[in-house]
Amino acid sequence: MRTPTTSGYTILGAGVMGLCTAVELASRGARVTLVDPHPEPGPHACSWWAGGMLAPFCEGETAEEPVIRLGQTAADWWAAQGVEVIRRGTLVLALGRDRAELDRFAARTREHQWMGGEELSALEPELDGRFHRGLFFPAEAHLTPRVALSTLRARATALGVAYAETAPEGQRIDCRGLAARDALPELRGVKGEMLVLRLPDLALSRPIRLLHPRIPVYLVPRGDGVYMLGATMIESAERGRASVRSVLELLSSAYALHPAFGEAEILEIGTDARPAFPDNVPRLIRRDGTLFLNGLYRHGYLMAPVLARMAADHLLSGEPVELLQ
């Protein structure tokens, strides 16, 4: 059995990965200090701009098997932390000219149901008559990332997690995302651009993925007529600049989903770079006395709870865990 370090655990980075790890360790009785120069969650963190989809089966279109299997536990973990998890499934659609993409998506995923036009209209009345068939993934869920981050921060404080701008002594756990390339040169950045739109006259109740051969997009309802529209996947570590082309393509997709989006108000345009390993699988890495939790790629809210539990299992009991290198 591994004995917890007497000086506690120091977690570098207070994005979704760092906060999940802090809560998981502290809830098991460990002494934790969270180190981040920013006192509150905000746009400086990649996880601020996320979609918040807990969609392991949809991700199976391109994700490796561990992401699909392990990600199925995420919704219950978030709910256990007091985060509102909305369990209305995911709807996957394609325009008529892209219907072959829907067949391809179905062949690469599981746990879905084919639906005809009337069934789709029953799920989302606002889409009545616009699509003749689609895929419904009933077991999937979503959350609002910014609310989830604030909830985790409050829970960590209630559990006694301390905060610091510089690292004290103790076992270091590095959750800095792309900033950890100084120690993990194999990390790469995958840029994502997104928009937040407000359209009070349209009521969609679940995440919708609109397939396209080149730029598939997703739309996630945030409530009160607000929607998150995302996101590009560009092999670049560039942060902070959304291109005109990307914004036009995202908005064109929203308009194709429903013409009412032509009247939507643009509330935000956001961009950041996701940290990813060459195979796009998140993992734990032990290197030079530090435990790194990184490479969440596009699976931040889906896989951060999994890695946090694995880290706690390994650090507190010495258990061998999956995804540890």
XYZ file of C-alpha atoms in Angstrom:
325
model
C 0.000 0.000 0.000
C 1.219 3.504 -0.845
C 1.225 5.937 2.090
C 0.086 9.481 1.221
C 2.905 11.986 1.356
C 2.999 13.813 4.694
C 3.420 17.177 2.993
C 0.331 16.656 0.874
C -0.220 16.986 -2.847
C 0.472 20.041 -4.984
C -1.589 20.308 -8.169
C -0.347 22.638 -10.888
C -3.184 24.092 -12.955
C -6.796 24.801 -12.005
C -8.611 23.979 -15.223
C -11.011 21.062 -15.430
C -8.235 18.491 -14.955
C -6.685 20.176 -11.937
C -10.015 20.818 -10.227
C -11.247 17.252 -10.773
C -8.022 15.889 -9.313
C -8.131 18.237 -6.325
C -11.714 17.246 -5.503
C -11.058 13.537 -5.945
C -7.986 13.545 -3.692
C -9.484 15.842 -1.056
C -12.694 13.798 -0.903
C -10.540 10.808 0.089
C -8.905 12.719 2.923
C -5.719 13.914 1.244
C -4.246 17.366 1.884
C -4.223 19.283 -1.396
C -2.885 22.630 -2.591
C -4.017 23.920 -5.966
C -1.514 26.222 -7.684
C -2.715 28.633 -10.343
C -2.029 32.356 -10.872
C -5.722 32.946 -11.632
C -8.003 33.055 -8.590
C -11.163 32.005 -10.446
C -12.087 29.967 -13.537
C -12.100 32.114 -16.653
C -11.214 32.470 -20.344
C -7.517 31.863 -19.616
C -8.350 28.125 -19.303
C -9.027 25.907 -22.304
C -11.849 24.222 -20.378
C -13.711 27.557 -20.211
C -14.495 27.267 -23.933
C -15.568 23.611 -23.995
C -18.865 22.220 -25.214
C -19.454 20.126 -22.095
C -20.812 17.119 -23.979
C -20.617 13.827 -22.087
C -20.923 11.794 -25.255
C -18.670 8.712 -25.188
C -20.594 6.859 -27.887
C -20.605 9.738 -30.362
C -16.897 10.235 -29.710
C -16.455 6.597 -30.746
C -16.561 7.775 -34.351
C -12.899 8.735 -34.038
C -11.844 8.069 -30.421
C -9.889 5.078 -29.167
C -11.612 2.361 -27.120
C -10.526 3.590 -23.636
C -12.235 6.934 -24.215
C -15.519 5.235 -25.114
C -15.441 2.701 -22.274
C -14.071 4.859 -19.467
C -15.954 7.986 -20.489
C -19.285 6.315 -19.717
C -18.731 7.017 -16.005
C -18.336 10.784 -16.415
C -21.984 11.855 -16.131
C -22.453 10.104 -12.782
C -19.203 11.583 -11.416
C -20.226 15.125 -12.314
C -23.681 14.648 -10.837
C -22.112 13.360 -7.605
C -20.188 16.654 -7.310
C -23.415 18.661 -7.396
C -23.130 19.699 -11.050
C -26.358 19.774 -13.043
C -26.077 17.019 -15.652
C -28.747 17.129 -18.359
C -29.489 13.611 -19.618
C -31.435 14.098 -22.836
C -29.117 12.262 -25.205
C -27.465 13.468 -28.400
C -29.038 13.908 -31.821
C -26.860 13.413 -34.916
C -28.105 14.795 -38.225
C -26.889 15.431 -41.757
C -28.146 17.533 -44.617
C -29.496 15.658 -47.637
C -26.313 16.027 -49.646
C -24.297 14.635 -46.728
C -26.519 11.634 -45.899
C -23.632 9.244 -46.562
C -21.895 10.827 -43.553
C -24.774 9.681 -41.356
C -24.366 6.077 -42.531
C -20.630 6.259 -41.929
C -21.148 7.710 -38.445
C -23.617 4.934 -37.579
C -21.186 2.255 -38.742
C -18.429 3.610 -36.503
C -20.499 4.088 -33.334
C -22.887 2.133 -31.109
C -25.716 2.617 -28.601
C -27.783 4.650 -31.045
C -31.236 4.455 -32.575
C -32.208 5.328 -36.130
C -35.076 7.793 -36.236
C -37.316 8.908 -39.049
C -38.682 12.376 -39.619
C -41.707 12.058 -37.333
C -39.599 10.648 -34.491
C -37.074 13.458 -34.895
C -39.865 16.027 -34.782
C -41.189 14.460 -31.585
C -37.732 14.825 -29.987
C -37.110 18.358 -31.246
C -40.313 19.991 -32.479
C -38.390 23.016 -33.756
C -36.813 20.784 -36.409
C -40.162 19.561 -37.727
C -39.895 18.681 -41.410
C -36.251 19.696 -41.754
C -34.621 16.250 -41.556
C -35.880 12.891 -42.779
C -33.697 10.688 -40.589
C -31.060 10.876 -37.897
C -29.305 9.046 -35.080
C -30.292 9.362 -31.440
C -27.865 8.435 -28.642
C -30.205 8.260 -25.606
C -27.562 7.434 -22.961
C -25.518 10.604 -23.478
C -25.640 13.842 -21.503
C -24.239 17.349 -21.283
C -23.417 20.060 -18.751
C -22.569 23.746 -18.750
C -18.752 23.943 -18.402
C -18.509 27.338 -16.708
C -21.074 26.360 -14.101
C -19.301 23.024 -13.628
C -15.954 24.753 -13.027
C -17.449 27.125 -10.449
C -19.214 24.233 -8.719
C -15.991 22.222 -8.555
C -14.100 25.211 -7.210
C -16.655 25.629 -4.425
C -16.597 21.917 -3.655
C -12.793 21.902 -3.498
C -12.873 24.812 -1.045
C -15.447 23.041 1.106
C -13.175 19.975 1.176
C -10.286 22.059 2.489
C -8.261 22.475 -0.693
C -5.803 25.348 -0.306
C -4.868 27.761 -3.103
C -1.488 29.266 -3.871
C 0.245 31.182 -6.657
C 3.516 29.296 -6.184
C 4.065 25.629 -5.478
C 4.736 24.513 -1.871
C 6.445 21.265 -0.964
C 4.741 17.975 -1.686
C 4.084 15.417 -4.402
C 3.536 17.379 -7.602
C 0.679 16.607 -9.979
C 0.936 18.547 -13.213
C -2.411 19.419 -14.841
C -1.278 22.460 -16.830
C -2.527 21.293 -20.202
C -0.589 22.642 -23.156
C 1.676 24.661 -20.857
C 3.252 21.350 -19.783
C 5.048 21.022 -23.105
C 8.155 22.223 -21.275
C 8.209 18.753 -19.672
C 6.118 16.753 -22.172
C 7.447 17.676 -25.615
C 5.229 15.041 -27.233
C 2.161 17.184 -26.522
C 0.713 19.112 -29.440
C -1.963 21.771 -29.703
C -5.277 21.309 -31.518
C -6.957 24.661 -31.978
C -10.687 24.999 -31.472
C -12.891 27.975 -32.284
C -16.430 28.378 -30.956
C -19.273 30.852 -30.691
C -21.979 31.566 -28.140
C -25.274 32.591 -29.732
C -28.557 33.833 -28.313
C -31.799 33.008 -30.070
C -34.714 33.139 -27.604
C -37.284 32.219 -30.280
C -35.772 28.759 -30.864
C -36.038 26.005 -28.247
C -33.705 23.028 -28.763
C -33.280 20.777 -25.737
C -30.262 18.556 -26.405
C -26.872 18.647 -28.165
C -27.122 18.303 -31.924
C -24.249 17.241 -34.143
C -24.503 18.224 -37.785
C -22.258 16.069 -39.928
C -20.227 17.355 -42.848
C -17.347 15.700 -44.760
C -14.959 18.506 -43.845
C -16.256 20.463 -40.848
C -18.814 18.694 -38.645
C -20.202 20.964 -35.937
C -22.181 20.656 -32.753
C -24.737 22.863 -31.076
C -25.198 22.654 -27.300
C -28.130 24.363 -25.538
C -27.187 26.434 -22.493
C -30.742 27.410 -21.534
C -32.687 30.660 -21.938
C -32.185 30.635 -25.701
C -28.372 30.520 -25.486
C -26.391 28.014 -27.547
C -22.745 27.082 -27.821
C -21.689 26.410 -31.417
C -18.417 24.628 -32.064
C -15.870 23.734 -32.899
C -13.029 23.668 -35.363
C -10.201 21.116 -35.160
C -7.034 22.764 -36.452
C -3.558 21.309 -35.944
C -2.105 24.393 -34.307
C -1.111 25.577 -30.837
C -2.231 29.107 -31.674
C -4.496 30.669 -29.059
C -6.665 33.753 -28.981
C -7.437 34.331 -32.665
C -10.511 33.105 -34.504
C -10.357 33.322 -38.289
C -13.071 34.825 -40.461
C -13.265 31.580 -42.450
C -13.868 29.465 -39.338
C -16.522 31.804 -37.972
C -18.303 31.904 -41.330
C -18.272 28.123 -41.607
C -19.633 27.669 -38.092
C -22.384 30.218 -38.641
C -23.261 28.725 -42.028
C -23.688 25.329 -40.368
C -25.985 26.788 -37.718
C -28.039 28.462 -40.447
C -28.235 25.155 -42.344
C -29.487 23.423 -39.211
C -32.237 26.032 -38.810
C -32.634 29.325 -40.727
C -33.747 31.060 -37.524
C -30.070 31.234 -36.576
C -29.756 33.952 -39.194
C -31.303 36.264 -36.599
C -29.231 35.035 -33.642
C -27.153 37.411 -31.564
C -23.443 36.594 -31.309
C -22.541 36.842 -27.638
C -18.982 35.503 -27.740
C -16.318 34.231 -30.101
C -13.779 32.075 -28.309
C -10.686 30.138 -29.228
C -8.014 28.087 -27.508
C -5.735 25.123 -28.107
C -6.465 21.689 -26.686
C -3.544 19.562 -25.430
C -3.209 16.208 -27.205
C -0.787 13.313 -27.412
C -0.014 11.800 -30.835
C -2.770 9.154 -30.469
C -5.282 11.576 -28.911
C -5.654 9.361 -25.817
C -5.383 11.109 -22.415
C -2.983 9.527 -19.942
C -1.070 9.723 -16.694
C 2.715 9.936 -17.006
C 5.313 9.639 -14.239
C 8.401 11.666 -15.067
C 11.142 13.123 -12.854
C 9.119 12.758 -9.664
C 5.997 14.431 -11.071
C 2.720 12.790 -12.064
C 1.331 14.393 -15.238
C -2.360 14.215 -16.160
C -2.689 15.505 -19.669
C -3.667 15.031 -23.299
C -7.410 15.471 -22.818
C -7.753 16.555 -26.459
C -11.480 17.150 -27.139
C -12.549 14.939 -24.220
C -11.945 17.289 -21.275
C -15.185 16.968 -19.333
C -15.597 13.370 -20.437
C -12.179 12.105 -19.343
C -10.962 14.442 -16.574
C -12.981 12.574 -13.883
C -11.538 9.253 -15.080
C -7.939 10.458 -14.894
C -8.586 12.090 -11.517
C -9.873 8.825 -10.054
C -6.938 6.926 -11.511
C -4.483 9.427 -10.059
C -6.071 9.138 -6.609
C -6.074 5.332 -6.797
C -2.412 5.302 -7.758
C -1.207 7.924 -5.282
C -3.199 6.833 -2.251
C -3.064 3.058 -2.593
C -0.380 2.329 -5.160
C -2.857 0.556 -7.405
C -1.769 -0.066 -10.981
C -4.163 1.877 -13.158
C -5.028 1.987 -16.822
C -3.566 4.837 -18.916
C -0.538 5.182 -16.580
C 2.882 5.341 -18.208
